[in-house]
């Protein structure tokens, strides 16, 4: 006996351990035994209660489903109240309550009901092997648009991603507003929480779903049951996708505590140019003059463009001629501008006379009258010339 003890040294950790005849390999340590009424015949010492608020849109449904909830909770010795004025649900222990943990289960039940879980599904949480977890996802991301897109990503097209998640984890999952309600075993709830939080943090749930599918297949193989599965699981690398650089890069201006200068108004600009102090007719005359100047420039430019189409291409050694023609054109434009400037000067003199003597209105009217009759006079001269030429030709024929 001494030789046997010497050959098999006991580890330091198990030095003071004694044999436990009630503990053997056949016992499932994770199994939750059912709590019977005989185990606590005396009931509870004091009353415990929980209350949960529910949103306004759940009021109609809760009112309809409340008889079923009351009946189910009565079987477990729990009293419940629905307060429609405050918008709250409450659960209380009674003298008939024998299970001390059932009040926690009842609290979870009313929590699930307030988060839009249907009553028949929520009542399953009262069973010992089913637990619940309400995951808050609202505060994980600030940007509302991103949050909505990622929440939709979790649901998937026609709820396919959520359905796959339920099948792989054996949990019931419901996405509602800023929370995700999950019901199932502790192991499944742990996986669901990780997937949901990662999805909101921009990790697609499809990666986790692939991993879960591989793990489920590996668990079926007896030889790989006790081995590491790292070599079989996919390793997804994070891709740092660079953002597109903006076409126009705005340079930051130096910070100044003073506000920017106010943009000048239309009246300010008129005062600056002196137009504000002109009389109504003088203003009209100036406007007309500007219009004529602009028109003359435009006509000259259009004429030059039309003539360009009929000009022959420049030959070798004829650069001097081309440059001379361009110079002539430039001179024509300059002459036109000079003539317009002279006109504007004459207008300024008229304006000054009008301001000084008060007879500006007559001067301007004369100017407009001259401008209108000038064309007629030119036409008459042309007609007279043509008549004279015709008479000369007739005399020569005779």
PDB file of C-alpha atoms in Angstrom, residues 18-231:
ATOM      1  CA  UNK A  18     -11.851  14.062  -0.169  1.00  0.00           C
ATOM      2  CA  UNK A  19     -13.910  11.572  -2.143  1.00  0.00           C
ATOM      3  CA  UNK A  20     -17.485  12.636  -2.849  1.00  0.00           C
ATOM      4  CA  UNK A  21     -19.629   9.543  -3.222  1.00  0.00           C
ATOM      5  CA  UNK A  22     -22.621  11.612  -4.398  1.00  0.00           C
ATOM      6  CA  UNK A  23     -20.602  13.169  -7.245  1.00  0.00           C
ATOM      7  CA  UNK A  24     -19.772  11.018 -10.283  1.00  0.00           C
ATOM      8  CA  UNK A  25     -19.281  11.395 -14.071  1.00  0.00           C
ATOM      9  CA  UNK A  26     -22.886  10.495 -14.841  1.00  0.00           C
ATOM     10  CA  UNK A  27     -24.211  13.702 -13.234  1.00  0.00           C
ATOM     11  CA  UNK A  28     -25.013  16.658 -15.520  1.00  0.00           C
ATOM     12  CA  UNK A  29     -23.843  19.652 -13.511  1.00  0.00           C
ATOM     13  CA  UNK A  30     -25.481  22.119 -15.933  1.00  0.00           C
ATOM     14  CA  UNK A  31     -28.961  20.619 -15.598  1.00  0.00           C
ATOM     15  CA  UNK A  32     -31.416  22.804 -13.653  1.00  0.00           C
ATOM     16  CA  UNK A  33     -33.611  20.632 -11.401  1.00  0.00           C
ATOM     17  CA  UNK A  34     -37.300  21.532 -11.179  1.00  0.00           C
ATOM     18  CA  UNK A  35     -38.305  23.317  -7.977  1.00  0.00           C
ATOM     19  CA  UNK A  36     -41.307  21.543  -6.453  1.00  0.00           C
ATOM     20  CA  UNK A  37     -43.834  22.853  -3.913  1.00  0.00           C
ATOM     21  CA  UNK A  38     -42.755  20.224  -1.342  1.00  0.00           C
ATOM     22  CA  UNK A  39     -39.275  21.793  -1.177  1.00  0.00           C
ATOM     23  CA  UNK A  40     -40.654  25.056   0.311  1.00  0.00           C
ATOM     24  CA  UNK A  41     -43.969  24.309   2.072  1.00  0.00           C
ATOM     25  CA  UNK A  42     -43.749  27.389   4.343  1.00  0.00           C
ATOM     26  CA  UNK A  43     -43.709  29.887   1.443  1.00  0.00           C
ATOM     27  CA  UNK A  44     -41.896  33.229   1.442  1.00  0.00           C
ATOM     28  CA  UNK A  45     -41.280  35.489   4.447  1.00  0.00           C
ATOM     29  CA  UNK A  46     -41.936  38.908   2.783  1.00  0.00           C
ATOM     30  CA  UNK A  47     -43.619  40.293  -0.322  1.00  0.00           C
ATOM     31  CA  UNK A  48     -41.471  41.205  -3.339  1.00  0.00           C
ATOM     32  CA  UNK A  49     -42.649  43.279  -6.287  1.00  0.00           C
ATOM     33  CA  UNK A  50     -41.459  44.685  -9.629  1.00  0.00           C
ATOM     34  CA  UNK A  51     -43.003  47.311 -11.932  1.00  0.00           C
ATOM     35  CA  UNK A  52     -42.240  48.071 -15.588  1.00  0.00           C
ATOM     36  CA  UNK A  53     -43.534  50.926 -17.767  1.00  0.00           C
ATOM     37  CA  UNK A  54     -44.858  50.157 -21.253  1.00  0.00           C
ATOM     38  CA  UNK A  55     -45.313  52.411 -24.326  1.00  0.00           C
ATOM     39  CA  UNK A  56     -48.728  53.792 -25.282  1.00  0.00           C
ATOM     40  CA  UNK A  57     -49.020  51.686 -28.469  1.00  0.00           C
ATOM     41  CA  UNK A  58     -48.881  48.438 -26.391  1.00  0.00           C
ATOM     42  CA  UNK A  59     -51.908  49.387 -24.266  1.00  0.00           C
ATOM     43  CA  UNK A  60     -54.559  47.850 -26.572  1.00  0.00           C
ATOM     44  CA  UNK A  61     -52.715  44.528 -26.959  1.00  0.00           C
ATOM     45  CA  UNK A  62     -51.931  44.207 -23.229  1.00  0.00           C
ATOM     46  CA  UNK A  63     -55.560  44.835 -22.313  1.00  0.00           C
ATOM     47  CA  UNK A  64     -56.597  41.959 -24.609  1.00  0.00           C
ATOM     48  CA  UNK A  65     -53.833  39.550 -23.449  1.00  0.00           C
ATOM     49  CA  UNK A  66     -54.023  40.385 -19.709  1.00  0.00           C
ATOM     50  CA  UNK A  67     -56.537  37.623 -18.730  1.00  0.00           C
ATOM     51  CA  UNK A  68     -54.151  34.965 -20.141  1.00  0.00           C
ATOM     52  CA  UNK A  69     -51.144  36.493 -18.308  1.00  0.00           C
ATOM     53  CA  UNK A  70     -53.080  36.712 -14.992  1.00  0.00           C
ATOM     54  CA  UNK A  71     -54.223  33.066 -15.277  1.00  0.00           C
ATOM     55  CA  UNK A  72     -50.671  31.774 -16.003  1.00  0.00           C
ATOM     56  CA  UNK A  73     -49.056  33.790 -13.169  1.00  0.00           C
ATOM     57  CA  UNK A  74     -51.764  32.652 -10.695  1.00  0.00           C
ATOM     58  CA  UNK A  75     -50.635  29.037 -11.208  1.00  0.00           C
ATOM     59  CA  UNK A  76     -47.174  30.071  -9.912  1.00  0.00           C
ATOM     60  CA  UNK A  77     -48.639  32.070  -7.003  1.00  0.00           C
ATOM     61  CA  UNK A  78     -47.898  35.518  -8.492  1.00  0.00           C
ATOM     62  CA  UNK A  79     -50.328  38.461  -8.502  1.00  0.00           C
ATOM     63  CA  UNK A  80     -50.172  40.989 -11.364  1.00  0.00           C
ATOM     64  CA  UNK A  81     -51.639  44.452 -12.024  1.00  0.00           C
ATOM     65  CA  UNK A  82     -52.092  46.512 -15.193  1.00  0.00           C
ATOM     66  CA  UNK A  83     -52.255  50.279 -14.541  1.00  0.00           C
ATOM     67  CA  UNK A  84     -53.446  52.070 -17.672  1.00  0.00           C
ATOM     68  CA  UNK A  85     -53.341  55.521 -16.045  1.00  0.00           C
ATOM     69  CA  UNK A  86     -49.617  55.355 -15.233  1.00  0.00           C
ATOM     70  CA  UNK A  87     -48.886  52.975 -18.132  1.00  0.00           C
ATOM     71  CA  UNK A  88     -47.212  50.319 -15.981  1.00  0.00           C
ATOM     72  CA  UNK A  89     -47.325  46.575 -15.234  1.00  0.00           C
ATOM     73  CA  UNK A  90     -46.587  45.223 -11.742  1.00  0.00           C
ATOM     74  CA  UNK A  91     -46.013  41.730 -10.313  1.00  0.00           C
ATOM     75  CA  UNK A  92     -46.161  40.719  -6.616  1.00  0.00           C
ATOM     76  CA  UNK A  93     -45.446  37.581  -4.601  1.00  0.00           C
ATOM     77  CA  UNK A  94     -48.306  36.158  -2.497  1.00  0.00           C
ATOM     78  CA  UNK A  95     -48.675  33.714   0.409  1.00  0.00           C
ATOM     79  CA  UNK A  96     -49.122  30.908  -2.121  1.00  0.00           C
ATOM     80  CA  UNK A  97     -45.745  31.619  -3.794  1.00  0.00           C
ATOM     81  CA  UNK A  98     -43.345  28.765  -3.073  1.00  0.00           C
ATOM     82  CA  UNK A  99     -40.561  29.309  -5.671  1.00  0.00           C
ATOM     83  CA  UNK A 100     -38.364  32.281  -4.586  1.00  0.00           C
ATOM     84  CA  UNK A 101     -36.957  32.798  -8.102  1.00  0.00           C
ATOM     85  CA  UNK A 102     -40.339  32.939  -9.873  1.00  0.00           C
ATOM     86  CA  UNK A 103     -40.679  36.678  -9.097  1.00  0.00           C
ATOM     87  CA  UNK A 104     -37.507  37.323 -11.191  1.00  0.00           C
ATOM     88  CA  UNK A 105     -39.058  35.280 -14.019  1.00  0.00           C
ATOM     89  CA  UNK A 106     -42.287  37.321 -13.688  1.00  0.00           C
ATOM     90  CA  UNK A 107     -40.224  40.536 -13.891  1.00  0.00           C
ATOM     91  CA  UNK A 108     -38.611  39.249 -17.127  1.00  0.00           C
ATOM     92  CA  UNK A 109     -42.097  38.427 -18.451  1.00  0.00           C
ATOM     93  CA  UNK A 110     -43.420  41.977 -18.032  1.00  0.00           C
ATOM     94  CA  UNK A 111     -40.164  43.352 -19.487  1.00  0.00           C
ATOM     95  CA  UNK A 112     -40.635  41.243 -22.626  1.00  0.00           C
ATOM     96  CA  UNK A 113     -44.301  42.260 -22.908  1.00  0.00           C
ATOM     97  CA  UNK A 114     -43.312  45.954 -22.794  1.00  0.00           C
ATOM     98  CA  UNK A 115     -40.766  45.321 -25.626  1.00  0.00           C
ATOM     99  CA  UNK A 116     -43.497  44.035 -28.017  1.00  0.00           C
ATOM    100  CA  UNK A 117     -42.937  40.265 -27.518  1.00  0.00           C
ATOM    101  CA  UNK A 118     -46.254  38.408 -28.058  1.00  0.00           C
ATOM    102  CA  UNK A 119     -47.852  37.142 -24.816  1.00  0.00           C
ATOM    103  CA  UNK A 120     -47.806  33.362 -25.683  1.00  0.00           C
ATOM    104  CA  UNK A 121     -44.070  33.616 -26.488  1.00  0.00           C
ATOM    105  CA  UNK A 122     -43.247  35.787 -23.446  1.00  0.00           C
ATOM    106  CA  UNK A 123     -44.990  33.333 -21.057  1.00  0.00           C
ATOM    107  CA  UNK A 124     -42.412  30.649 -22.009  1.00  0.00           C
ATOM    108  CA  UNK A 125     -39.832  32.576 -19.948  1.00  0.00           C
ATOM    109  CA  UNK A 126     -41.496  31.206 -16.782  1.00  0.00           C
ATOM    110  CA  UNK A 127     -40.005  27.766 -17.613  1.00  0.00           C
ATOM    111  CA  UNK A 128     -36.733  26.916 -15.856  1.00  0.00           C
ATOM    112  CA  UNK A 129     -34.754  26.103 -19.020  1.00  0.00           C
ATOM    113  CA  UNK A 130     -35.684  29.358 -20.838  1.00  0.00           C
ATOM    114  CA  UNK A 131     -34.120  32.707 -19.981  1.00  0.00           C
ATOM    115  CA  UNK A 132     -34.272  36.138 -21.553  1.00  0.00           C
ATOM    116  CA  UNK A 133     -31.913  38.981 -22.415  1.00  0.00           C
ATOM    117  CA  UNK A 134     -32.901  42.487 -23.505  1.00  0.00           C
ATOM    118  CA  UNK A 135     -29.974  43.992 -25.432  1.00  0.00           C
ATOM    119  CA  UNK A 136     -29.875  47.800 -25.621  1.00  0.00           C
ATOM    120  CA  UNK A 137     -28.484  48.876 -29.008  1.00  0.00           C
ATOM    121  CA  UNK A 138     -29.576  52.520 -29.064  1.00  0.00           C
ATOM    122  CA  UNK A 139     -26.488  53.947 -27.359  1.00  0.00           C
ATOM    123  CA  UNK A 140     -23.856  51.956 -29.315  1.00  0.00           C
ATOM    124  CA  UNK A 141     -23.739  54.425 -32.231  1.00  0.00           C
ATOM    125  CA  UNK A 142     -24.451  58.162 -32.461  1.00  0.00           C
ATOM    126  CA  UNK A 143     -25.346  58.546 -36.141  1.00  0.00           C
ATOM    127  CA  UNK A 144     -29.072  57.782 -36.583  1.00  0.00           C
ATOM    128  CA  UNK A 145     -28.826  56.893 -40.301  1.00  0.00           C
ATOM    129  CA  UNK A 146     -26.008  54.407 -39.674  1.00  0.00           C
ATOM    130  CA  UNK A 147     -27.921  52.920 -36.731  1.00  0.00           C
ATOM    131  CA  UNK A 148     -31.062  52.347 -38.846  1.00  0.00           C
ATOM    132  CA  UNK A 149     -29.029  50.728 -41.678  1.00  0.00           C
ATOM    133  CA  UNK A 150     -27.150  48.398 -39.311  1.00  0.00           C
ATOM    134  CA  UNK A 151     -30.335  47.433 -37.475  1.00  0.00           C
ATOM    135  CA  UNK A 152     -31.883  46.554 -40.836  1.00  0.00           C
ATOM    136  CA  UNK A 153     -28.724  44.554 -41.664  1.00  0.00           C
ATOM    137  CA  UNK A 154     -29.356  42.471 -38.525  1.00  0.00           C
ATOM    138  CA  UNK A 155     -32.917  41.680 -39.676  1.00  0.00           C
ATOM    139  CA  UNK A 156     -31.821  40.979 -43.266  1.00  0.00           C
ATOM    140  CA  UNK A 157     -33.944  40.797 -46.445  1.00  0.00           C
ATOM    141  CA  UNK A 158     -37.422  39.523 -45.442  1.00  0.00           C
ATOM    142  CA  UNK A 159     -35.999  38.673 -41.976  1.00  0.00           C
ATOM    143  CA  UNK A 160     -33.724  35.931 -43.382  1.00  0.00           C
ATOM    144  CA  UNK A 161     -30.632  36.870 -41.295  1.00  0.00           C
ATOM    145  CA  UNK A 162     -32.675  36.925 -38.079  1.00  0.00           C
ATOM    146  CA  UNK A 163     -34.274  33.569 -38.943  1.00  0.00           C
ATOM    147  CA  UNK A 164     -30.832  31.983 -39.568  1.00  0.00           C
ATOM    148  CA  UNK A 165     -29.637  33.376 -36.225  1.00  0.00           C
ATOM    149  CA  UNK A 166     -32.663  31.870 -34.424  1.00  0.00           C
ATOM    150  CA  UNK A 167     -32.106  28.435 -35.992  1.00  0.00           C
ATOM    151  CA  UNK A 168     -28.373  28.347 -35.166  1.00  0.00           C
ATOM    152  CA  UNK A 169     -28.672  29.593 -31.558  1.00  0.00           C
ATOM    153  CA  UNK A 170     -32.071  27.986 -30.722  1.00  0.00           C
ATOM    154  CA  UNK A 171     -33.242  31.374 -29.420  1.00  0.00           C
ATOM    155  CA  UNK A 172     -36.224  33.610 -30.141  1.00  0.00           C
ATOM    156  CA  UNK A 173     -34.984  37.062 -31.286  1.00  0.00           C
ATOM    157  CA  UNK A 174     -37.109  40.200 -31.772  1.00  0.00           C
ATOM    158  CA  UNK A 175     -35.766  43.576 -32.905  1.00  0.00           C
ATOM    159  CA  UNK A 176     -37.898  46.450 -31.631  1.00  0.00           C
ATOM    160  CA  UNK A 177     -36.840  50.107 -31.613  1.00  0.00           C
ATOM    161  CA  UNK A 178     -33.659  50.603 -29.582  1.00  0.00           C
ATOM    162  CA  UNK A 179     -33.647  47.088 -28.084  1.00  0.00           C
ATOM    163  CA  UNK A 180     -33.298  43.448 -29.169  1.00  0.00           C
ATOM    164  CA  UNK A 181     -35.227  40.923 -27.054  1.00  0.00           C
ATOM    165  CA  UNK A 182     -33.857  37.374 -26.992  1.00  0.00           C
ATOM    166  CA  UNK A 183     -35.211  34.213 -25.327  1.00  0.00           C
ATOM    167  CA  UNK A 184     -33.444  30.867 -24.995  1.00  0.00           C
ATOM    168  CA  UNK A 185     -30.653  29.055 -23.138  1.00  0.00           C
ATOM    169  CA  UNK A 186     -27.778  30.951 -21.490  1.00  0.00           C
ATOM    170  CA  UNK A 187     -25.336  29.609 -24.090  1.00  0.00           C
ATOM    171  CA  UNK A 188     -27.496  30.788 -26.992  1.00  0.00           C
ATOM    172  CA  UNK A 189     -28.189  34.199 -25.400  1.00  0.00           C
ATOM    173  CA  UNK A 190     -24.450  34.804 -25.009  1.00  0.00           C
ATOM    174  CA  UNK A 191     -23.919  34.190 -28.751  1.00  0.00           C
ATOM    175  CA  UNK A 192     -26.910  36.363 -29.721  1.00  0.00           C
ATOM    176  CA  UNK A 193     -25.648  39.292 -27.622  1.00  0.00           C
ATOM    177  CA  UNK A 194     -22.191  39.092 -29.229  1.00  0.00           C
ATOM    178  CA  UNK A 195     -23.630  38.995 -32.786  1.00  0.00           C
ATOM    179  CA  UNK A 196     -26.096  41.854 -32.159  1.00  0.00           C
ATOM    180  CA  UNK A 197     -23.496  44.168 -30.591  1.00  0.00           C
ATOM    181  CA  UNK A 198     -20.951  43.388 -33.348  1.00  0.00           C
ATOM    182  CA  UNK A 199     -23.556  44.111 -36.031  1.00  0.00           C
ATOM    183  CA  UNK A 200     -24.187  47.595 -34.621  1.00  0.00           C
ATOM    184  CA  UNK A 201     -20.385  48.073 -34.423  1.00  0.00           C
ATOM    185  CA  UNK A 202     -20.195  47.416 -38.213  1.00  0.00           C
ATOM    186  CA  UNK A 203     -19.300  43.673 -38.252  1.00  0.00           C
ATOM    187  CA  UNK A 204     -21.718  41.881 -40.578  1.00  0.00           C
ATOM    188  CA  UNK A 205     -23.743  39.052 -38.919  1.00  0.00           C
ATOM    189  CA  UNK A 206     -23.085  36.752 -41.910  1.00  0.00           C
ATOM    190  CA  UNK A 207     -19.515  36.192 -40.653  1.00  0.00           C
ATOM    191  CA  UNK A 208     -20.799  34.937 -37.297  1.00  0.00           C
ATOM    192  CA  UNK A 209     -23.485  32.826 -39.004  1.00  0.00           C
ATOM    193  CA  UNK A 210     -20.802  31.090 -41.140  1.00  0.00           C
ATOM    194  CA  UNK A 211     -18.759  30.407 -38.020  1.00  0.00           C
ATOM    195  CA  UNK A 212     -21.778  28.958 -36.160  1.00  0.00           C
ATOM    196  CA  UNK A 213     -22.625  26.675 -39.085  1.00  0.00           C
ATOM    197  CA  UNK A 214     -19.057  25.295 -39.162  1.00  0.00           C
ATOM    198  CA  UNK A 215     -19.076  24.794 -35.366  1.00  0.00           C
ATOM    199  CA  UNK A 216     -22.377  22.892 -35.541  1.00  0.00           C
ATOM    200  CA  UNK A 217     -20.961  20.512 -38.162  1.00  0.00           C
ATOM    201  CA  UNK A 218     -17.730  19.999 -36.180  1.00  0.00           C
ATOM    202  CA  UNK A 219     -19.689  19.196 -33.003  1.00  0.00           C
ATOM    203  CA  UNK A 220     -21.265  16.193 -34.785  1.00  0.00           C
ATOM    204  CA  UNK A 221     -17.826  14.604 -35.373  1.00  0.00           C
ATOM    205  CA  UNK A 222     -16.796  12.505 -32.364  1.00  0.00           C
ATOM    206  CA  UNK A 223     -13.054  12.615 -33.207  1.00  0.00           C
ATOM    207  CA  UNK A 224     -12.972  16.432 -33.292  1.00  0.00           C
ATOM    208  CA  UNK A 225     -15.148  16.938 -30.214  1.00  0.00           C
ATOM    209  CA  UNK A 226     -12.256  17.507 -27.817  1.00  0.00           C
ATOM    210  CA  UNK A 227      -9.830  19.172 -30.273  1.00  0.00           C
ATOM    211  CA  UNK A 228      -9.206  22.822 -31.101  1.00  0.00           C
ATOM    212  CA  UNK A 229     -11.329  24.063 -34.031  1.00  0.00           C
ATOM    213  CA  UNK A 230      -9.240  27.126 -34.835  1.00  0.00           C
ATOM    214  CA  UNK A 231      -7.854  25.599 -38.041  1.00  0.00           C
TER     215      UNK A 231
END
